[in-house]
Structure formats: structure tokens, C-alpha cells
Short mmCIF file of C-alpha atoms in Angstrom, two decimals:
data_model
loop_
_atom_site.label_atom_id
_atom_site.label_comp_id
_atom_site.label_asym_id
_atom_site.label_seq_id
_atom_site.Cartn_x
_atom_site.Cartn_y
_atom_site.Cartn_z
CA MET A 1 38.75 -111.51 -32.60
CA LEU A 2 37.64 -111.66 -28.88
CA ALA A 3 39.43 -109.68 -26.32
CA GLY A 4 37.50 -110.46 -23.21
CA LYS A 5 34.05 -111.33 -22.44
CA GLY A 6 32.16 -108.32 -23.54
CA THR A 7 34.33 -106.50 -26.19
CA VAL A 8 35.05 -107.43 -29.81
CA VAL A 9 37.95 -105.77 -31.28
CA LEU A 10 37.81 -104.91 -34.91
CA PRO A 11 40.90 -105.27 -36.93
CA VAL A 12 40.86 -101.53 -37.96
CA ARG A 13 43.55 -98.94 -37.34
CA VAL A 14 43.49 -95.43 -38.91
CA GLY A 15 45.90 -92.77 -38.14
CA GLY A 16 47.23 -94.67 -35.19
CA THR A 17 43.83 -95.07 -33.62
CA GLU A 18 42.20 -98.37 -32.73
CA TYR A 19 38.35 -98.67 -33.17
CA ARG A 20 36.52 -101.13 -30.97
CA ARG A 21 32.93 -102.12 -30.33
CA PRO A 22 31.70 -100.04 -27.39
CA THR A 23 30.88 -101.29 -24.04
CA ASP A 24 27.54 -100.35 -22.50
CA THR A 25 29.14 -97.39 -20.91
CA THR A 26 30.16 -95.67 -24.22
CA PRO A 27 28.58 -92.20 -24.42
CA ALA A 28 25.94 -91.91 -26.90
CA SER A 29 27.58 -89.09 -28.64
CA VAL A 30 30.56 -90.99 -29.66
CA LEU A 31 28.12 -93.32 -31.61
CA GLY A 32 26.50 -90.57 -33.55
CA PHE A 33 28.05 -88.33 -36.22
CA ASP A 34 31.03 -85.99 -35.97
CA GLN A 35 29.70 -83.07 -33.86
CA ALA A 36 33.07 -81.22 -34.03
CA LEU A 37 32.67 -80.97 -37.76
CA LEU A 38 29.11 -79.99 -37.49
CA TRP A 39 29.95 -76.94 -35.23
CA VAL A 40 32.63 -75.86 -37.51
CA VAL A 41 30.13 -75.72 -40.36
CA VAL A 42 27.64 -73.89 -38.28
CA ALA A 43 30.50 -71.41 -37.23
CA LEU A 44 31.51 -70.72 -40.82
CA LEU A 45 27.62 -70.35 -41.83
CA THR A 46 27.16 -67.87 -38.97
CA TRP A 47 30.27 -65.92 -39.67
CA GLY A 48 29.36 -65.84 -43.61
CA LEU A 49 25.75 -64.71 -42.71
CA VAL A 50 27.23 -61.72 -40.53
CA MET A 51 29.69 -60.79 -43.27
CA VAL A 52 27.05 -61.03 -46.09
CA TYR A 53 25.07 -58.53 -44.11
CA SER A 54 28.19 -56.14 -43.45
CA ALA A 55 29.25 -56.50 -47.22
CA SER A 56 25.63 -55.67 -48.58
CA ILE A 57 24.30 -53.23 -46.18
CA ALA A 58 25.12 -50.22 -48.39
CA MET A 59 24.13 -51.69 -51.59
CA PRO A 60 20.65 -49.89 -51.58
CA ASP A 61 22.55 -46.65 -52.17
CA ASN A 62 23.39 -47.93 -55.71
CA PRO A 63 20.57 -47.05 -58.22
CA ARG A 64 20.66 -50.52 -59.44
CA PHE A 65 19.42 -51.75 -55.87
CA ALA A 66 17.50 -48.73 -55.03
CA SER A 67 14.30 -50.72 -54.50
CA TYR A 68 16.19 -53.29 -52.00
CA ALA A 69 16.00 -52.94 -48.14
CA SER A 70 19.27 -52.83 -46.34
CA THR A 71 18.39 -56.33 -45.00
CA HIS A 72 17.55 -57.77 -48.40
CA PHE A 73 20.65 -59.95 -49.01
CA LEU A 74 20.82 -60.79 -45.25
CA ALA A 75 17.27 -62.12 -45.44
CA ARG A 76 17.85 -63.94 -48.52
CA HIS A 77 21.02 -65.53 -47.33
CA ALA A 78 19.26 -66.66 -44.15
CA MET A 79 16.46 -68.00 -46.17
CA TYR A 80 19.00 -70.00 -48.31
CA ILE A 81 20.73 -71.32 -45.12
CA THR A 82 17.44 -72.52 -43.68
CA ILE A 83 16.40 -74.33 -47.04
CA GLY A 84 19.94 -75.89 -47.23
CA PHE A 85 19.59 -77.22 -43.58
CA VAL A 86 16.20 -78.65 -44.41
CA VAL A 87 17.50 -80.54 -47.55
CA ALA A 88 20.68 -81.47 -45.85
CA LEU A 89 18.63 -83.22 -42.96
CA LEU A 90 16.81 -85.08 -45.63
CA ALA A 91 20.05 -86.04 -47.32
CA PHE A 92 21.49 -87.17 -44.06
CA GLN A 93 18.71 -89.74 -43.91
CA VAL A 94 19.67 -91.39 -47.29
CA PRO A 95 21.80 -94.44 -46.84
CA MET A 96 25.11 -94.46 -48.70
CA ALA A 97 24.09 -97.56 -50.55
CA LEU A 98 21.25 -95.71 -52.07
CA TRP A 99 23.54 -92.88 -53.17
CA GLU A 100 25.69 -95.45 -54.85
CA ARG A 101 22.73 -96.82 -56.81
CA ALA A 102 21.44 -93.43 -57.68
CA ALA A 103 24.93 -92.15 -59.07
CA PRO A 104 24.30 -92.64 -62.77
CA TRP A 105 20.92 -91.07 -62.46
CA LEU A 106 22.33 -88.01 -60.72
CA PHE A 107 24.71 -87.62 -63.42
CA VAL A 108 22.27 -87.74 -66.15
CA LEU A 109 20.06 -85.20 -64.34
CA ALA A 110 23.08 -82.92 -63.93
CA LEU A 111 23.65 -83.15 -67.72
CA LEU A 112 19.92 -82.30 -68.43
CA LEU A 113 20.15 -79.33 -66.21
CA LEU A 114 23.22 -78.12 -67.69
CA ALA A 115 21.78 -78.45 -71.17
CA ALA A 116 18.48 -76.83 -70.07
CA VAL A 117 20.30 -73.56 -68.72
CA LEU A 118 21.62 -73.07 -72.44
CA ILE A 119 18.07 -72.96 -73.85
CA PRO A 120 17.01 -69.27 -74.42
CA GLY A 121 13.94 -68.79 -72.44
CA LEU A 122 14.90 -71.27 -69.59
CA GLY A 123 18.41 -70.01 -68.74
CA LYS A 124 18.81 -66.59 -67.30
CA MET A 125 21.52 -64.34 -68.66
CA VAL A 126 23.40 -62.48 -66.08
CA ASN A 127 26.66 -60.30 -66.90
CA GLY A 128 26.90 -61.99 -70.27
CA ALA A 129 26.85 -65.65 -68.72
CA ARG A 130 23.88 -68.02 -68.91
CA ARG A 131 24.29 -69.95 -65.77
CA TRP A 132 21.10 -69.72 -63.89
CA LEU A 133 17.59 -71.45 -64.11
CA SER A 134 14.76 -69.31 -62.65
CA ILE A 135 12.70 -71.16 -60.10
CA GLY A 136 10.06 -68.49 -59.15
CA PRO A 137 12.00 -65.62 -57.52
CA ILE A 138 15.00 -67.70 -56.92
CA GLY A 139 17.82 -68.36 -59.63
CA PHE A 140 19.45 -71.69 -59.43
CA GLN A 141 22.91 -72.73 -60.78
CA PRO A 142 23.00 -76.31 -62.30
CA SER A 143 26.89 -76.10 -62.12
CA GLU A 144 26.60 -76.59 -58.34
CA VAL A 145 24.49 -79.81 -58.96
CA ALA A 146 27.20 -80.85 -61.57
CA LYS A 147 29.83 -80.76 -58.96
CA PHE A 148 27.97 -82.97 -56.51
CA ALA A 149 26.80 -85.37 -59.29
CA VAL A 150 30.29 -85.80 -60.74
CA LEU A 151 31.60 -86.38 -57.27
CA ILE A 152 29.12 -89.48 -56.52
CA TYR A 153 29.48 -90.62 -60.22
CA ALA A 154 33.20 -90.74 -59.95
CA ALA A 155 33.25 -92.61 -56.66
CA ASP A 156 30.69 -95.11 -57.92
CA TYR A 157 32.56 -95.36 -61.27
CA MET A 158 35.86 -96.22 -59.39
CA VAL A 159 34.32 -98.90 -57.33
CA ARG A 160 32.84 -100.62 -60.43
CA LYS A 161 36.26 -100.31 -62.39
CA MET A 162 38.43 -101.42 -59.45
CA GLU A 163 39.55 -104.56 -61.21
CA VAL A 164 40.65 -102.64 -64.24
CA LYS A 165 41.92 -99.49 -62.69
CA GLU A 166 45.48 -99.96 -64.29
CA ARG A 167 44.13 -99.95 -67.83
CA PHE A 168 43.81 -96.53 -69.48
CA PHE A 169 41.19 -97.42 -72.13
CA ARG A 170 38.89 -99.43 -69.77
CA ALA A 171 39.20 -97.38 -66.51
CA VAL A 172 40.32 -93.65 -67.13
CA LEU A 173 39.26 -92.81 -70.72
CA PRO A 174 35.46 -93.33 -70.09
CA MET A 175 35.57 -91.14 -66.91
CA GLY A 176 37.56 -88.46 -68.93
CA ALA A 177 34.80 -88.59 -71.68
CA ALA A 178 32.14 -87.95 -69.01
CA VAL A 179 33.92 -85.02 -67.45
CA GLY A 180 34.60 -83.87 -70.94
CA ILE A 181 30.88 -83.69 -71.74
CA VAL A 182 30.31 -81.75 -68.34
CA GLY A 183 33.13 -79.46 -69.36
CA VAL A 184 31.76 -78.68 -72.71
CA LEU A 185 28.25 -77.67 -71.33
CA LEU A 186 29.96 -75.57 -68.56
CA LEU A 187 32.25 -73.81 -70.95
CA ALA A 188 29.22 -73.05 -73.00
CA GLU A 189 27.67 -70.96 -70.23
CA PRO A 190 30.62 -69.97 -69.80
CA ASP A 191 31.81 -71.09 -66.39
CA MET A 192 35.51 -72.11 -66.40
CA GLY A 193 35.72 -72.01 -62.70
CA ALA A 194 33.12 -74.69 -62.16
CA PHE A 195 34.65 -76.77 -64.75
CA MET A 196 38.15 -76.39 -62.91
CA VAL A 197 36.36 -77.64 -59.75
CA VAL A 198 34.65 -80.58 -61.52
CA ALA A 199 37.88 -81.61 -63.17
CA VAL A 200 39.86 -81.48 -60.00
CA ILE A 201 37.15 -83.35 -58.08
CA ALA A 202 37.13 -86.21 -60.77
CA MET A 203 40.95 -86.38 -61.00
CA GLY A 204 41.27 -86.48 -57.15
CA ILE A 205 38.84 -89.43 -56.86
CA LEU A 206 40.65 -91.36 -59.61
CA PHE A 207 43.95 -90.82 -57.94
CA LEU A 208 42.54 -91.75 -54.48
CA GLY A 209 40.90 -94.72 -56.11
CA GLY A 210 44.05 -96.18 -57.01
CA VAL A 211 44.77 -95.10 -60.67
CA ASN A 212 48.17 -95.67 -61.95
CA ALA A 213 50.44 -92.66 -61.07
CA ARG A 214 51.82 -92.23 -64.64
CA MET A 215 48.06 -92.18 -66.05
CA PHE A 216 47.19 -89.59 -63.38
CA PHE A 217 50.08 -87.49 -64.34
CA LEU A 218 49.18 -87.84 -68.01
CA ILE A 219 45.60 -86.68 -67.25
CA ALA A 220 46.92 -83.80 -65.19
CA GLY A 221 49.17 -82.76 -68.00
CA VAL A 222 46.31 -82.91 -70.57
CA LEU A 223 43.98 -80.76 -68.37
CA VAL A 224 46.72 -78.14 -67.61
CA GLY A 225 47.34 -77.96 -71.50
CA ALA A 226 43.58 -77.78 -72.09
CA PHE A 227 43.13 -74.93 -69.61
CA ALA A 228 46.21 -73.08 -71.06
CA LEU A 229 44.81 -73.41 -74.63
CA MET A 230 41.49 -72.16 -73.54
CA ILE A 231 43.10 -68.89 -71.81
CA ALA A 232 45.42 -68.53 -74.92
CA SER A 233 42.63 -68.69 -77.32
CA SER A 234 40.19 -66.26 -75.34
CA PRO A 235 41.25 -62.56 -75.46
CA TRP A 236 39.18 -61.75 -72.40
CA ARG A 237 40.60 -64.54 -70.41
CA ARG A 238 44.22 -63.46 -71.48
CA GLU A 239 43.41 -60.05 -70.35
CA ARG A 240 42.35 -61.20 -66.90
CA VAL A 241 45.75 -63.05 -66.68
CA PHE A 242 47.67 -59.94 -67.62
CA ALA A 243 45.65 -57.80 -65.17
CA TYR A 244 46.27 -60.42 -62.44
CA LEU A 245 50.01 -60.00 -63.13
CA ASP A 246 49.90 -56.04 -62.77
CA PRO A 247 46.50 -54.94 -61.49
CA PHE A 248 47.51 -51.43 -60.53
CA SER A 249 48.82 -50.62 -64.07
CA GLU A 250 47.18 -47.72 -65.91
CA ALA A 251 45.93 -50.17 -68.55
CA HIS A 252 44.20 -52.71 -66.02
CA ALA A 253 43.29 -50.68 -62.83
CA LEU A 254 39.95 -49.38 -64.33
CA GLY A 255 39.40 -52.64 -66.31
CA LYS A 256 39.97 -56.43 -65.66
CA GLY A 257 42.38 -55.42 -62.64
CA TYR A 258 39.62 -53.35 -60.87
CA GLN A 259 38.32 -56.03 -58.59
CA LEU A 260 41.73 -57.50 -57.64
CA SER A 261 43.21 -53.93 -57.08
CA HIS A 262 40.32 -52.92 -54.73
CA SER A 263 40.54 -56.26 -53.00
CA LEU A 264 44.19 -55.92 -52.29
CA ILE A 265 43.45 -52.28 -51.09
CA ALA A 266 40.76 -53.73 -48.63
CA ILE A 267 43.08 -56.42 -47.25
CA GLY A 268 45.92 -53.78 -46.89
CA ARG A 269 43.56 -51.51 -44.91
CA GLY A 270 42.81 -54.40 -42.45
CA GLU A 271 46.53 -54.63 -41.39
CA VAL A 272 46.84 -57.12 -38.59
CA PHE A 273 43.56 -56.61 -36.50
CA GLY A 274 41.18 -54.95 -39.06
CA VAL A 275 39.25 -51.88 -38.98
CA GLY A 276 36.25 -53.45 -37.02
CA LEU A 277 33.20 -55.22 -37.99
CA GLY A 278 31.11 -52.91 -40.19
CA GLY A 279 34.13 -50.44 -40.64
CA SER A 280 35.07 -51.41 -44.25
CA VAL A 281 35.25 -48.68 -46.72
CA GLU A 282 35.86 -50.82 -49.83
CA LYS A 283 32.41 -52.46 -49.64
CA LEU A 284 30.76 -48.87 -50.14
CA HIS A 285 30.59 -49.32 -53.90
CA TRP A 286 34.24 -49.55 -54.64
CA LEU A 287 34.55 -53.33 -54.61
CA PRO A 288 32.26 -55.18 -56.80
CA GLU A 289 30.64 -58.48 -55.67
CA ALA A 290 31.83 -57.81 -52.29
CA HIS A 291 29.09 -60.14 -50.80
CA THR A 292 29.95 -62.96 -53.20
CA ASP A 293 33.24 -63.71 -54.79
CA PHE A 294 35.15 -60.97 -52.89
CA LEU A 295 33.76 -61.76 -49.27
CA LEU A 296 37.27 -62.64 -48.05
CA ALA A 297 38.48 -59.02 -49.02
CA VAL A 298 35.78 -57.42 -46.64
CA ILE A 299 36.79 -60.17 -43.71
CA GLY A 300 40.38 -59.09 -44.26
CA GLU A 301 39.53 -55.23 -44.17
CA GLU A 302 37.25 -55.73 -40.97
CA PHE A 303 39.05 -58.53 -39.13
CA GLY A 304 42.64 -58.02 -40.44
CA LEU A 305 45.29 -60.60 -40.83
CA VAL A 306 44.05 -62.41 -37.50
CA GLY A 307 40.63 -62.88 -39.16
CA VAL A 308 41.98 -64.32 -42.54
CA LEU A 309 44.48 -66.77 -40.77
CA ALA A 310 41.38 -67.86 -38.47
CA LEU A 311 39.39 -68.54 -41.61
CA ILE A 312 42.17 -70.44 -43.25
CA VAL A 313 42.69 -72.59 -40.21
CA LEU A 314 38.93 -73.53 -39.97
CA PHE A 315 38.85 -74.53 -43.67
CA LEU A 316 42.26 -76.49 -43.26
CA TRP A 317 40.92 -78.45 -40.12
CA MET A 318 37.55 -79.10 -41.83
CA THR A 319 39.06 -80.42 -45.01
CA ARG A 320 41.53 -82.63 -42.99
CA ARG A 321 38.67 -83.85 -40.74
CA ILE A 322 36.64 -85.00 -43.81
CA MET A 323 39.47 -86.70 -45.21
CA HIS A 324 40.00 -88.59 -42.10
CA ILE A 325 36.43 -89.72 -42.30
CA GLY A 326 36.93 -91.02 -45.86
CA ARG A 327 39.98 -92.96 -44.86
CA GLN A 328 38.17 -94.58 -42.06
CA ALA A 329 35.43 -95.61 -44.40
CA ILE A 330 37.97 -97.09 -46.76
CA ALA A 331 39.62 -98.92 -43.78
CA LEU A 332 36.16 -100.47 -43.04
CA ASP A 333 36.14 -101.71 -46.79
CA ARG A 334 33.52 -99.09 -47.63
CA VAL A 335 35.40 -97.71 -50.72
CA PHE A 336 32.39 -95.80 -52.19
CA SER A 337 31.64 -93.95 -48.89
CA GLY A 338 35.31 -93.24 -48.43
CA LEU A 339 35.87 -91.84 -51.88
CA VAL A 340 32.64 -89.73 -51.67
CA ALA A 341 33.85 -88.20 -48.36
CA GLN A 342 37.29 -87.52 -49.77
CA GLY A 343 35.77 -85.99 -52.83
CA VAL A 344 33.88 -83.62 -50.65
CA ALA A 345 37.11 -82.67 -48.89
CA ILE A 346 38.78 -81.95 -52.40
CA TRP A 347 35.77 -79.87 -53.50
CA ILE A 348 35.36 -77.77 -50.30
CA GLY A 349 39.17 -77.41 -50.01
CA PHE A 350 40.06 -76.65 -53.51
CA GLN A 351 37.20 -74.10 -54.02
CA ALA A 352 38.25 -72.27 -50.86
CA PHE A 353 41.85 -72.24 -51.95
CA ILE A 354 40.97 -70.69 -55.31
CA ASN A 355 38.75 -68.12 -53.79
CA MET A 356 41.24 -67.01 -51.13
CA GLY A 357 43.99 -67.12 -53.82
CA VAL A 358 41.96 -64.76 -56.03
CA ASN A 359 41.23 -62.36 -53.21
CA LEU A 360 44.72 -62.24 -51.95
CA GLY A 361 46.22 -61.66 -55.52
CA ALA A 362 47.89 -65.14 -55.57
CA LEU A 363 45.69 -66.35 -58.49
CA PRO A 364 44.07 -64.71 -61.43
CA THR A 365 40.50 -63.50 -60.88
CA LYS A 366 37.90 -66.38 -61.10
CA GLY A 367 34.15 -66.40 -60.27
CA LEU A 368 34.29 -68.98 -57.54
CA THR A 369 32.38 -68.27 -54.29
CA LEU A 370 33.90 -69.05 -50.64
CA PRO A 371 32.16 -72.26 -49.69
CA LEU A 372 29.52 -71.87 -46.84
CA MET A 373 30.03 -68.15 -46.51
CA SER A 374 29.64 -66.30 -49.83
CA PHE A 375 26.04 -65.06 -50.87
CA GLY A 376 24.48 -67.64 -53.10
CA GLY A 377 21.63 -70.13 -52.79
CA SER A 378 22.67 -72.84 -54.96
CA ALA A 379 26.18 -72.98 -53.64
CA ILE A 380 25.02 -73.01 -49.96
CA LEU A 381 22.43 -75.70 -50.57
CA MET A 382 24.77 -78.15 -52.37
CA ASN A 383 27.67 -77.44 -49.88
CA LEU A 384 25.31 -78.42 -47.02
CA VAL A 385 24.01 -81.45 -48.90
CA ALA A 386 27.61 -82.63 -49.68
CA LEU A 387 28.51 -82.19 -45.98
CA ALA A 388 25.24 -84.02 -44.88
CA VAL A 389 26.51 -86.97 -46.89
CA VAL A 390 29.82 -86.72 -45.09
CA LEU A 391 28.14 -86.77 -41.68
CA ARG A 392 26.19 -89.85 -43.07
CA VAL A 393 29.40 -91.64 -43.90
CA ASP A 394 30.73 -90.85 -40.55
CA TYR A 395 27.38 -92.11 -38.86
CA GLU A 396 27.57 -95.40 -40.75
CA ASN A 397 31.30 -95.79 -39.92
CA LYS A 398 30.42 -95.56 -36.16
CA LEU A 399 27.50 -97.72 -36.65
CA LEU A 400 29.66 -100.48 -38.20
CA MET A 401 32.22 -100.11 -35.45
CA ARG A 402 29.81 -100.86 -32.68
CA GLY A 403 28.53 -103.83 -34.53
CA GLY A 404 25.37 -102.51 -36.26
CA ARG A 405 24.40 -102.78 -40.01
CA VAL A 406 23.84 -100.20 -42.59
#
């Protein structure tokens, strides 16, 4: 409706904010993407780069890494971030309509990659798990692609099934079967952590897409039961749970509880303000995987409670901001874009929650990295691509609100 000579008011209100077409004096920055979100991402990446260097600087003292320079992991992590930024910049250029059309093909590509990693000679075995494909000197994890592909596919699926979303067999069951296929391939690696993230992403998008609450809780119950059955039927998974319950016991302190016990020691040493950057003792060959899954423990030791709380606040703010962008897109009748953005928020938020819970001893040990911060090329790359897609959603939202077309 018209509200004066030069301004058209759009009938959109999200969180108490009214969005209007701007006048000629509107700052250009308002019409771009969410710069605050971008700067938080840059801050997390920078902090992660510093902490990866701090956590890995002593690793060449280990005979296993004797041929590595002290800056080896720093250089590789910086290279991964650079490649991630370039790929994310390209992903930002892709319109959301094209992502929507490509959703089924992305899902098929993810299935092919997950199958390829299980083929001897193609998949790389590390610590008893076959999760990596070797691309020259770089190892790539198809499970990270699967998280993004399932997210895009689930959002597209819900848009296509919007008319029948109340019917279990026509709306929910096919999506459940698709996630089940991904789960079988992931558990064959095995990578239960990635399967948990994929399942939560798909469930979250189904719920946000309007699936009946009873059906949602039925699916949740089935998944919880399935995970419980997997743990009960696997001796080494059961041992992890028992070790989590009492990591300092004589039976677990040098076994499955070793990482958790040293993570808790590191965080305990940090107290309120930490021992200072570079001052961690646990990273000196006591805490395994200090630069990957247990990076938060090193942060807790060197920056203390203050550092851990600051990190939690950054992830909470980022997750909330991404959810807001998704709600704004849905208010503009861009359901696919909105569900994609909210799916990214679920992905980043849930994985960060699991990683922090493991490091703090609140959850059983699970091999999930801290998004945007832990060492790992595949995870950094796909996290940045997912966040670039969120910024694209925000860009298109603002473009529509100023009267443009996407």
C-alpha cells in the first residue's frame, strides 16, 4: 500500500520490525548482506586460527609428527580458510532459485561420495575409520558435503510437499527413508556423530516446515530409540558412555576416558581468566586431538571461564541471527530460502553444542569438531559455503524489500 509519495510500505513484520522500501537516502550498507554476521564469522575464524597454532605448536616433538614444522598445522589451516573463502564467495553468487533446482542432484552427489569413501583404494583409513577421500595431499570428508546436501534437499522437499505435510506416508516417510540411506552409509564408515547432525538437520527442517507435532515427536522417538540401540549393540560405544559417566576411574582413565579426563583437567587449570595464550600444559602431548575435537579444552585452559563464555555467546548470537534471517525470508514468502537459513542455524548451533558438551564433560565423547574453529579442511570449507548461502538469503531478502527482483 502507498504511504506517501515516494515510499511503499511492504506488509511484512518480523520480530516487531517493519521493513519498508528505502528512500534515496538509505545507506548502501543496509541494502547489502548482514555485515555483523560476517564479522562474527571472521572473528571465530581468526580466533580458531590462533588456537590451532597454539594447540599444535608442540606436535613436532611427537615422533609421529617429527617431520612437520611447528607451523605445519597453522599453514594448512590458513590454506583451508583461504580456499573456503574463495569457494564461499562463489557460492554467494549463486541465486537461491538455482540452489533449489539443484537440491536433488546435490543429494545424489553426496550419496555417491559417501559410497565412494567405502571403496578400498579410494577411501582413506585413519584410526580404524574410513571417512576420507584423498585429493592429492588433502583429505576430504564426504560427510561434510552430506550435511549441506541433506539440508538443501530437506528444504526443497518440504516446499514440494507443503500441501501434504500432514500425511505421514506422503510427506514424512520418504524424507525419513532418504535420511536412513545417508545414515547407513555414514554408520558404515563409521561416523555416528555426522549421522546425528544430519538427522537433527532433517528433523529440524521438517518441524519448521510445519510437519504435524505428533508425527515430529514420533520421528524423534524413533531416532532416539535407534541411537540407543546402536549404542547398546556396540561394545566400544557402550564403553564410551561408561567412561563418560566416570572418566577418572581406574578402568577408564587410561582408556576411553583418557581424552575426557585430560579435557576436564585443562579446563580446570584455566579457572576464571586462564593461564594465558600459549601457556597450556595439556596440549603438550597429554590431550589427544587438541587442535581438532578438543580445541575448546585448550581455549578453556588458556582463556579460562571468561574465554569459554565469550565463545558460547558468539555461537548463540550467530545462531539466533541466522534464525532471524530465515524467519524474515519466510515472512517474504520465500519458504525454501527461509528453511535453508534455519537449517544452517540448526547445523552450526547443534554441532557447536555437542562439541562444547563433550569438552566440558556434559556429553559422551563424540568426534565432532567445533564449527569454524577446529582444524579440518572439509568442515571449514562446508561451514563457510553454508554461511555464504545464508548471506545470499539475507541479500535477496533486502533486495526484495527495496523493490528489486531475485
